[in-house]
Amino acid sequence: MSSMTIRVLIADDQPMLRAAFRMILGSQPDIEVVAETADGAAAVEEARRLRPDVCLVDIRMPKLDGLEVTRQLAGPGVPDPMNVLIATTFDLDEYVYTALRNGACGFLLKDGAPGLLTEAVRAAATGNSLISPSITVRLLSHMAPSRERPAEPPARGAAGASAGAGGGPVRPAEPLTQRERDVVRLVARGRTNEEAAAELYVTLSTVKTHLANVQRKLAARNRVEIAAWAWETGLCGGGGPA
């Protein structure tokens, strides 16, 4: 994407936030805001018409909320899913779990640094995922098994690698190797591919190969689903690289 312009749709019901996002993204030479919408129904319509590289979507919007927008644009069964990046005000927003399962490729806080917004958009456009570093572990760790907390019922419409039959985590088509599990732990804790390679003393291409194998085994659509699966299965509960 370095030699191409990343086309972005912004969907948020707050005019000031839309303006702020447009200003930040529009200041980048490789990013172009092609549309703005104030409600979810318009977001779906415009996204399908324009086919942007990234849809930056708020969770709480009139007509259709961000969860339904995400499902319609990137959810299970969508023949040509788009890259949906969720922007949220709350770092423990319970709706984010469903958004990730509905196909969102990542999310970030609205009050985060401008650089994080542009980084997240670029990551989404290239097929990668980014979650605000300050909340990665806190958010996904709420998916971890807990003796004190009963299991949450599966969200309506939820699907993907993190949810299997009966709402539990899926079982891999093949067992993960120890090195694949090490890579998954690091990804689930918010490490980039480069950081994982450095911590495991392997090459970047080796990390990418392991992630591709894990994605195939879990039938995951992106690294966020891999991370969610790791927390839900307790893989991040201890041991291995921290």
mmCIF file of C-alpha atoms in Angstrom:
data_model
loop_
_atom_site.group_PDB
_atom_site.id
_atom_site.type_symbol
_atom_site.label_atom_id
_atom_site.label_comp_id
_atom_site.label_asym_id
_atom_site.label_seq_id
_atom_site.Cartn_x
_atom_site.Cartn_y
_atom_site.Cartn_z
ATOM 1 C CA MET A 1 0.000 0.000 0.000
ATOM 2 C CA SER A 2 3.055 2.307 0.236
ATOM 3 C CA SER A 3 2.650 3.471 -3.378
ATOM 4 C CA MET A 4 -1.148 3.630 -3.235
ATOM 5 C CA THR A 5 -3.667 5.914 -1.591
ATOM 6 C CA ILE A 6 -5.638 4.347 1.253
ATOM 7 C CA ARG A 7 -9.303 5.255 0.811
ATOM 8 C CA VAL A 8 -11.175 5.636 4.115
ATOM 9 C CA LEU A 9 -14.849 5.935 5.045
ATOM 10 C CA ILE A 10 -15.638 7.558 8.404
ATOM 11 C CA ALA A 11 -18.889 6.637 10.178
ATOM 12 C CA ASP A 12 -19.639 8.516 13.408
ATOM 13 C CA ASP A 13 -22.700 10.397 14.608
ATOM 14 C CA GLN A 14 -20.652 13.196 16.188
ATOM 15 C CA PRO A 15 -19.755 15.901 13.648
ATOM 16 C CA MET A 16 -16.774 17.146 15.656
ATOM 17 C CA LEU A 17 -15.214 13.696 15.781
ATOM 18 C CA ARG A 18 -15.764 13.157 12.077
ATOM 19 C CA ALA A 19 -14.060 16.478 11.424
ATOM 20 C CA ALA A 20 -11.154 15.555 13.694
ATOM 21 C CA PHE A 21 -10.697 12.175 12.041
ATOM 22 C CA ARG A 22 -10.882 13.752 8.587
ATOM 23 C CA MET A 23 -8.284 16.366 9.516
ATOM 24 C CA ILE A 24 -5.868 13.789 10.966
ATOM 25 C CA LEU A 25 -6.239 11.276 8.156
ATOM 26 C CA GLY A 26 -6.437 13.881 5.404
ATOM 27 C CA SER A 27 -3.097 15.338 6.478
ATOM 28 C CA GLN A 28 -1.367 12.112 5.485
ATOM 29 C CA PRO A 29 -0.067 11.908 1.903
ATOM 30 C CA ASP A 30 -1.106 8.258 1.537
ATOM 31 C CA ILE A 31 -4.621 8.507 3.031
ATOM 32 C CA GLU A 32 -7.785 9.951 1.502
ATOM 33 C CA VAL A 33 -11.163 10.270 3.242
ATOM 34 C CA VAL A 34 -13.681 9.392 0.532
ATOM 35 C CA ALA A 35 -16.900 9.593 2.556
ATOM 36 C CA GLU A 36 -18.429 10.529 5.922
ATOM 37 C CA THR A 37 -21.697 9.247 7.342
ATOM 38 C CA ALA A 38 -23.604 10.015 10.538
ATOM 39 C CA ASP A 39 -25.517 6.745 10.885
ATOM 40 C CA GLY A 40 -24.954 3.045 10.363
ATOM 41 C CA ALA A 41 -27.393 2.525 7.529
ATOM 42 C CA ALA A 42 -25.697 5.212 5.449
ATOM 43 C CA ALA A 43 -22.313 3.719 6.334
ATOM 44 C CA VAL A 44 -23.271 0.338 4.899
ATOM 45 C CA GLU A 45 -24.736 1.921 1.776
ATOM 46 C CA GLU A 46 -21.735 4.148 1.116
ATOM 47 C CA ALA A 47 -19.219 1.403 1.903
ATOM 48 C CA ARG A 48 -20.837 -0.964 -0.576
ATOM 49 C CA ARG A 49 -20.974 1.770 -3.201
ATOM 50 C CA LEU A 50 -17.430 3.085 -2.787
ATOM 51 C CA ARG A 51 -15.564 -0.031 -1.597
ATOM 52 C CA PRO A 52 -13.078 1.921 0.585
ATOM 53 C CA ASP A 53 -9.901 0.252 1.778
ATOM 54 C CA VAL A 54 -10.822 0.910 5.417
ATOM 55 C CA CYS A 55 -14.120 1.707 7.162
ATOM 56 C CA LEU A 56 -13.574 3.621 10.418
ATOM 57 C CA VAL A 57 -16.771 2.927 12.360
ATOM 58 C CA ASP A 58 -18.154 4.121 15.675
ATOM 59 C CA ILE A 59 -19.989 1.546 17.792
ATOM 60 C CA ARG A 60 -22.929 3.651 18.897
ATOM 61 C CA MET A 61 -24.784 5.169 15.941
ATOM 62 C CA PRO A 62 -28.440 5.660 14.966
ATOM 63 C CA LYS A 63 -30.336 3.394 12.562
ATOM 64 C CA LEU A 64 -27.661 0.665 12.615
ATOM 65 C CA ASP A 65 -25.034 0.450 15.334
ATOM 66 C CA GLY A 66 -21.406 -0.307 14.600
ATOM 67 C CA LEU A 67 -21.839 -3.977 15.480
ATOM 68 C CA GLU A 68 -24.416 -4.511 12.762
ATOM 69 C CA VAL A 69 -22.459 -2.377 10.312
ATOM 70 C CA THR A 70 -19.423 -4.551 10.953
ATOM 71 C CA ARG A 71 -21.399 -7.757 10.507
ATOM 72 C CA GLN A 72 -22.879 -6.594 7.216
ATOM 73 C CA LEU A 73 -19.560 -5.409 5.824
ATOM 74 C CA ALA A 74 -17.120 -7.955 7.240
ATOM 75 C CA GLY A 75 -19.045 -10.690 9.017
ATOM 76 C CA PRO A 76 -19.323 -14.420 8.348
ATOM 77 C CA GLY A 77 -20.792 -15.146 4.961
ATOM 78 C CA VAL A 78 -19.844 -11.802 3.425
ATOM 79 C CA PRO A 79 -18.356 -12.785 0.036
ATOM 80 C CA ASP A 80 -15.873 -9.915 -0.181
ATOM 81 C CA PRO A 81 -15.422 -8.596 3.377
ATOM 82 C CA MET A 82 -14.103 -5.112 3.972
ATOM 83 C CA ASN A 83 -11.599 -3.884 6.534
ATOM 84 C CA VAL A 84 -13.594 -2.432 9.436
ATOM 85 C CA LEU A 85 -11.745 -0.534 12.150
ATOM 86 C CA ILE A 86 -13.766 0.231 15.281
ATOM 87 C CA ALA A 87 -13.359 3.530 17.141
ATOM 88 C CA THR A 88 -14.732 3.557 20.670
ATOM 89 C CA THR A 89 -14.875 5.943 23.610
ATOM 90 C CA PHE A 90 -14.673 3.259 26.295
ATOM 91 C CA ASP A 91 -11.646 1.023 26.720
ATOM 92 C CA LEU A 92 -13.771 -1.751 28.272
ATOM 93 C CA ASP A 93 -16.802 -1.372 26.018
ATOM 94 C CA GLU A 94 -18.572 -4.735 26.163
ATOM 95 C CA TYR A 95 -19.715 -4.303 22.577
ATOM 96 C CA VAL A 96 -16.142 -4.531 21.323
ATOM 97 C CA TYR A 97 -16.118 -8.302 21.871
ATOM 98 C CA THR A 98 -19.012 -8.729 19.486
ATOM 99 C CA ALA A 99 -17.467 -6.305 17.013
ATOM 100 C CA LEU A 100 -14.309 -8.409 16.852
ATOM 101 C CA ARG A 101 -16.307 -11.572 16.341
ATOM 102 C CA ASN A 102 -18.343 -9.847 13.657
ATOM 103 C CA GLY A 103 -15.227 -9.309 11.596
ATOM 104 C CA ALA A 104 -13.657 -6.073 12.833
ATOM 105 C CA CYS A 105 -9.939 -6.075 12.145
ATOM 106 C CA GLY A 106 -9.120 -3.938 15.157
ATOM 107 C CA PHE A 107 -10.185 -1.057 17.343
ATOM 108 C CA LEU A 108 -8.747 1.985 19.010
ATOM 109 C CA LEU A 109 -9.761 4.652 21.470
ATOM 110 C CA LYS A 110 -11.118 7.918 20.127
ATOM 111 C CA ASP A 111 -8.892 9.915 22.461
ATOM 112 C CA GLY A 112 -5.728 8.123 21.359
ATOM 113 C CA ALA A 113 -2.776 9.840 19.744
ATOM 114 C CA PRO A 114 -3.264 10.914 16.115
ATOM 115 C CA GLY A 115 -0.304 8.752 15.131
ATOM 116 C CA LEU A 116 -2.083 5.673 16.440
ATOM 117 C CA LEU A 117 -5.119 6.416 14.270
ATOM 118 C CA THR A 118 -3.069 6.651 11.098
ATOM 119 C CA GLU A 119 -1.057 3.583 12.084
ATOM 120 C CA ALA A 120 -4.253 1.601 12.656
ATOM 121 C CA VAL A 121 -5.699 2.659 9.310
ATOM 122 C CA ARG A 122 -2.513 1.671 7.497
ATOM 123 C CA ALA A 123 -2.437 -1.664 9.321
ATOM 124 C CA ALA A 124 -6.048 -2.411 8.408
ATOM 125 C CA ALA A 125 -5.469 -1.486 4.772
ATOM 126 C CA THR A 126 -2.603 -3.974 4.487
ATOM 127 C CA GLY A 127 -4.551 -6.833 6.044
ATOM 128 C CA ASN A 128 -3.008 -6.485 9.479
ATOM 129 C CA SER A 129 -4.752 -5.557 12.700
ATOM 130 C CA LEU A 130 -4.021 -3.081 15.432
ATOM 131 C CA ILE A 131 -5.576 -2.701 18.850
ATOM 132 C CA SER A 132 -4.740 0.281 21.035
ATOM 133 C CA PRO A 133 -1.694 -0.929 22.994
ATOM 134 C CA SER A 134 -2.976 0.547 26.264
ATOM 135 C CA ILE A 135 -6.006 -1.736 26.253
ATOM 136 C CA THR A 136 -4.973 -4.871 24.370
ATOM 137 C CA VAL A 137 -4.378 -7.084 27.366
ATOM 138 C CA ARG A 138 -7.096 -5.545 29.545
ATOM 139 C CA LEU A 139 -9.727 -6.018 26.869
ATOM 140 C CA LEU A 140 -8.858 -9.473 25.628
ATOM 141 C CA SER A 141 -8.100 -10.817 29.109
ATOM 142 C CA HIS A 142 -11.811 -10.386 29.891
ATOM 143 C CA MET A 143 -12.329 -13.251 27.460
ATOM 144 C CA ALA A 144 -10.130 -15.533 29.549
ATOM 145 C CA PRO A 145 -11.711 -18.396 31.545
ATOM 146 C CA SER A 146 -12.468 -17.419 35.145
ATOM 147 C CA ARG A 147 -13.557 -19.504 38.116
ATOM 148 C CA GLU A 148 -15.174 -16.472 39.700
ATOM 149 C CA ARG A 149 -17.055 -15.403 36.605
ATOM 150 C CA PRO A 150 -19.622 -17.502 34.756
ATOM 151 C CA ALA A 151 -19.092 -17.877 31.046
ATOM 152 C CA GLU A 152 -20.787 -15.171 29.016
ATOM 153 C CA PRO A 153 -23.428 -16.347 26.572
ATOM 154 C CA PRO A 154 -22.385 -16.109 22.936
ATOM 155 C CA ALA A 155 -23.349 -12.808 21.391
ATOM 156 C CA ARG A 156 -26.093 -12.843 18.804
ATOM 157 C CA GLY A 157 -24.578 -13.101 15.373
ATOM 158 C CA ALA A 158 -21.112 -13.764 16.787
ATOM 159 C CA ALA A 159 -18.866 -15.997 14.762
ATOM 160 C CA GLY A 160 -15.267 -16.460 13.788
ATOM 161 C CA ALA A 161 -12.283 -18.269 15.217
ATOM 162 C CA SER A 162 -13.035 -17.263 18.793
ATOM 163 C CA ALA A 163 -16.470 -18.872 18.900
ATOM 164 C CA GLY A 164 -17.120 -22.499 18.228
ATOM 165 C CA ALA A 165 -20.136 -24.725 18.646
ATOM 166 C CA GLY A 166 -22.117 -23.798 21.717
ATOM 167 C CA GLY A 167 -20.309 -20.460 21.994
ATOM 168 C CA GLY A 168 -16.984 -21.891 23.204
ATOM 169 C CA PRO A 169 -13.594 -21.465 21.587
ATOM 170 C CA VAL A 170 -13.071 -23.457 18.413
ATOM 171 C CA ARG A 171 -10.756 -26.430 18.322
ATOM 172 C CA PRO A 172 -7.891 -26.131 15.854
ATOM 173 C CA ALA A 173 -8.136 -28.293 12.743
ATOM 174 C CA GLU A 174 -4.628 -29.455 13.688
ATOM 175 C CA PRO A 175 -2.758 -29.070 16.982
ATOM 176 C CA LEU A 176 -0.622 -25.977 17.244
ATOM 177 C CA THR A 177 3.109 -26.548 17.543
ATOM 178 C CA GLN A 178 4.929 -25.163 20.566
ATOM 179 C CA ARG A 179 6.498 -22.403 18.494
ATOM 180 C CA GLU A 180 3.116 -21.479 17.023
ATOM 181 C CA ARG A 181 1.736 -21.240 20.564
ATOM 182 C CA ASP A 182 4.635 -18.980 21.546
ATOM 183 C CA VAL A 183 3.910 -16.672 18.624
ATOM 184 C CA VAL A 184 0.182 -16.623 19.416
ATOM 185 C CA ARG A 185 0.864 -15.663 23.055
ATOM 186 C CA LEU A 186 2.901 -12.679 21.942
ATOM 187 C CA VAL A 187 0.351 -11.595 19.354
ATOM 188 C CA ALA A 188 -2.391 -11.830 21.979
ATOM 189 C CA ARG A 189 -0.386 -9.538 24.209
ATOM 190 C CA GLY A 190 -0.189 -6.880 21.537
ATOM 191 C CA ARG A 191 3.236 -7.535 20.056
ATOM 192 C CA THR A 192 3.874 -6.697 16.426
ATOM 193 C CA ASN A 193 5.378 -9.308 14.118
ATOM 194 C CA GLU A 194 8.739 -7.558 14.404
ATOM 195 C CA GLU A 195 8.610 -7.545 18.213
ATOM 196 C CA ALA A 196 7.607 -11.216 18.312
ATOM 197 C CA ALA A 197 10.504 -12.118 16.028
ATOM 198 C CA ALA A 198 12.955 -10.264 18.260
ATOM 199 C CA GLU A 199 11.654 -11.872 21.462
ATOM 200 C CA LEU A 200 11.716 -15.368 19.998
ATOM 201 C CA TYR A 201 15.051 -14.883 18.210
ATOM 202 C CA VAL A 202 13.608 -15.873 14.854
ATOM 203 C CA THR A 203 13.204 -14.082 11.537
ATOM 204 C CA LEU A 204 10.215 -11.945 10.625
ATOM 205 C CA SER A 205 9.309 -14.364 7.846
ATOM 206 C CA THR A 206 9.272 -17.233 10.357
ATOM 207 C CA VAL A 207 6.762 -15.376 12.539
ATOM 208 C CA LYS A 208 4.586 -14.651 9.515
ATOM 209 C CA THR A 209 4.709 -18.321 8.516
ATOM 210 C CA HIS A 210 3.662 -19.423 12.003
ATOM 211 C CA LEU A 211 0.784 -16.934 12.016
ATOM 212 C CA ALA A 212 -0.370 -18.085 8.595
ATOM 213 C CA ASN A 213 -0.386 -21.683 9.833
ATOM 214 C CA VAL A 214 -2.322 -20.734 12.971
ATOM 215 C CA GLN A 215 -4.825 -18.725 10.950
ATOM 216 C CA ARG A 216 -5.420 -21.742 8.725
ATOM 217 C CA LYS A 217 -5.770 -24.137 11.660
ATOM 218 C CA LEU A 218 -8.244 -21.861 13.450
ATOM 219 C CA ALA A 219 -10.043 -20.673 10.309
ATOM 220 C CA ALA A 220 -9.395 -17.183 11.676
ATOM 221 C CA ARG A 221 -9.913 -14.132 9.492
ATOM 222 C CA ASN A 222 -7.241 -11.991 11.136
ATOM 223 C CA ARG A 223 -4.791 -11.752 14.031
ATOM 224 C CA VAL A 224 -7.415 -10.195 16.301
ATOM 225 C CA GLU A 225 -9.446 -13.419 16.144
ATOM 226 C CA ILE A 226 -6.270 -15.362 16.863
ATOM 227 C CA ALA A 227 -5.636 -13.166 19.919
ATOM 228 C CA ALA A 228 -9.210 -13.539 21.137
ATOM 229 C CA TRP A 229 -8.958 -17.324 20.756
ATOM 230 C CA ALA A 230 -5.740 -17.340 22.788
ATOM 231 C CA TRP A 231 -7.358 -15.496 25.680
ATOM 232 C CA GLU A 232 -10.556 -17.539 25.588
ATOM 233 C CA THR A 233 -8.668 -20.829 25.694
ATOM 234 C CA GLY A 234 -6.380 -19.728 28.513
ATOM 235 C CA LEU A 235 -3.263 -19.858 26.357
ATOM 236 C CA CYS A 236 -2.211 -16.510 27.779
ATOM 237 C CA GLY A 237 -2.781 -17.583 31.337
ATOM 238 C CA GLY A 238 0.869 -18.300 31.992
ATOM 239 C CA GLY A 239 4.030 -19.805 30.735
ATOM 240 C CA GLY A 240 5.885 -19.061 27.551
ATOM 241 C CA PRO A 241 7.233 -15.708 26.532
ATOM 242 C CA ALA A 242 5.699 -12.766 28.369
#
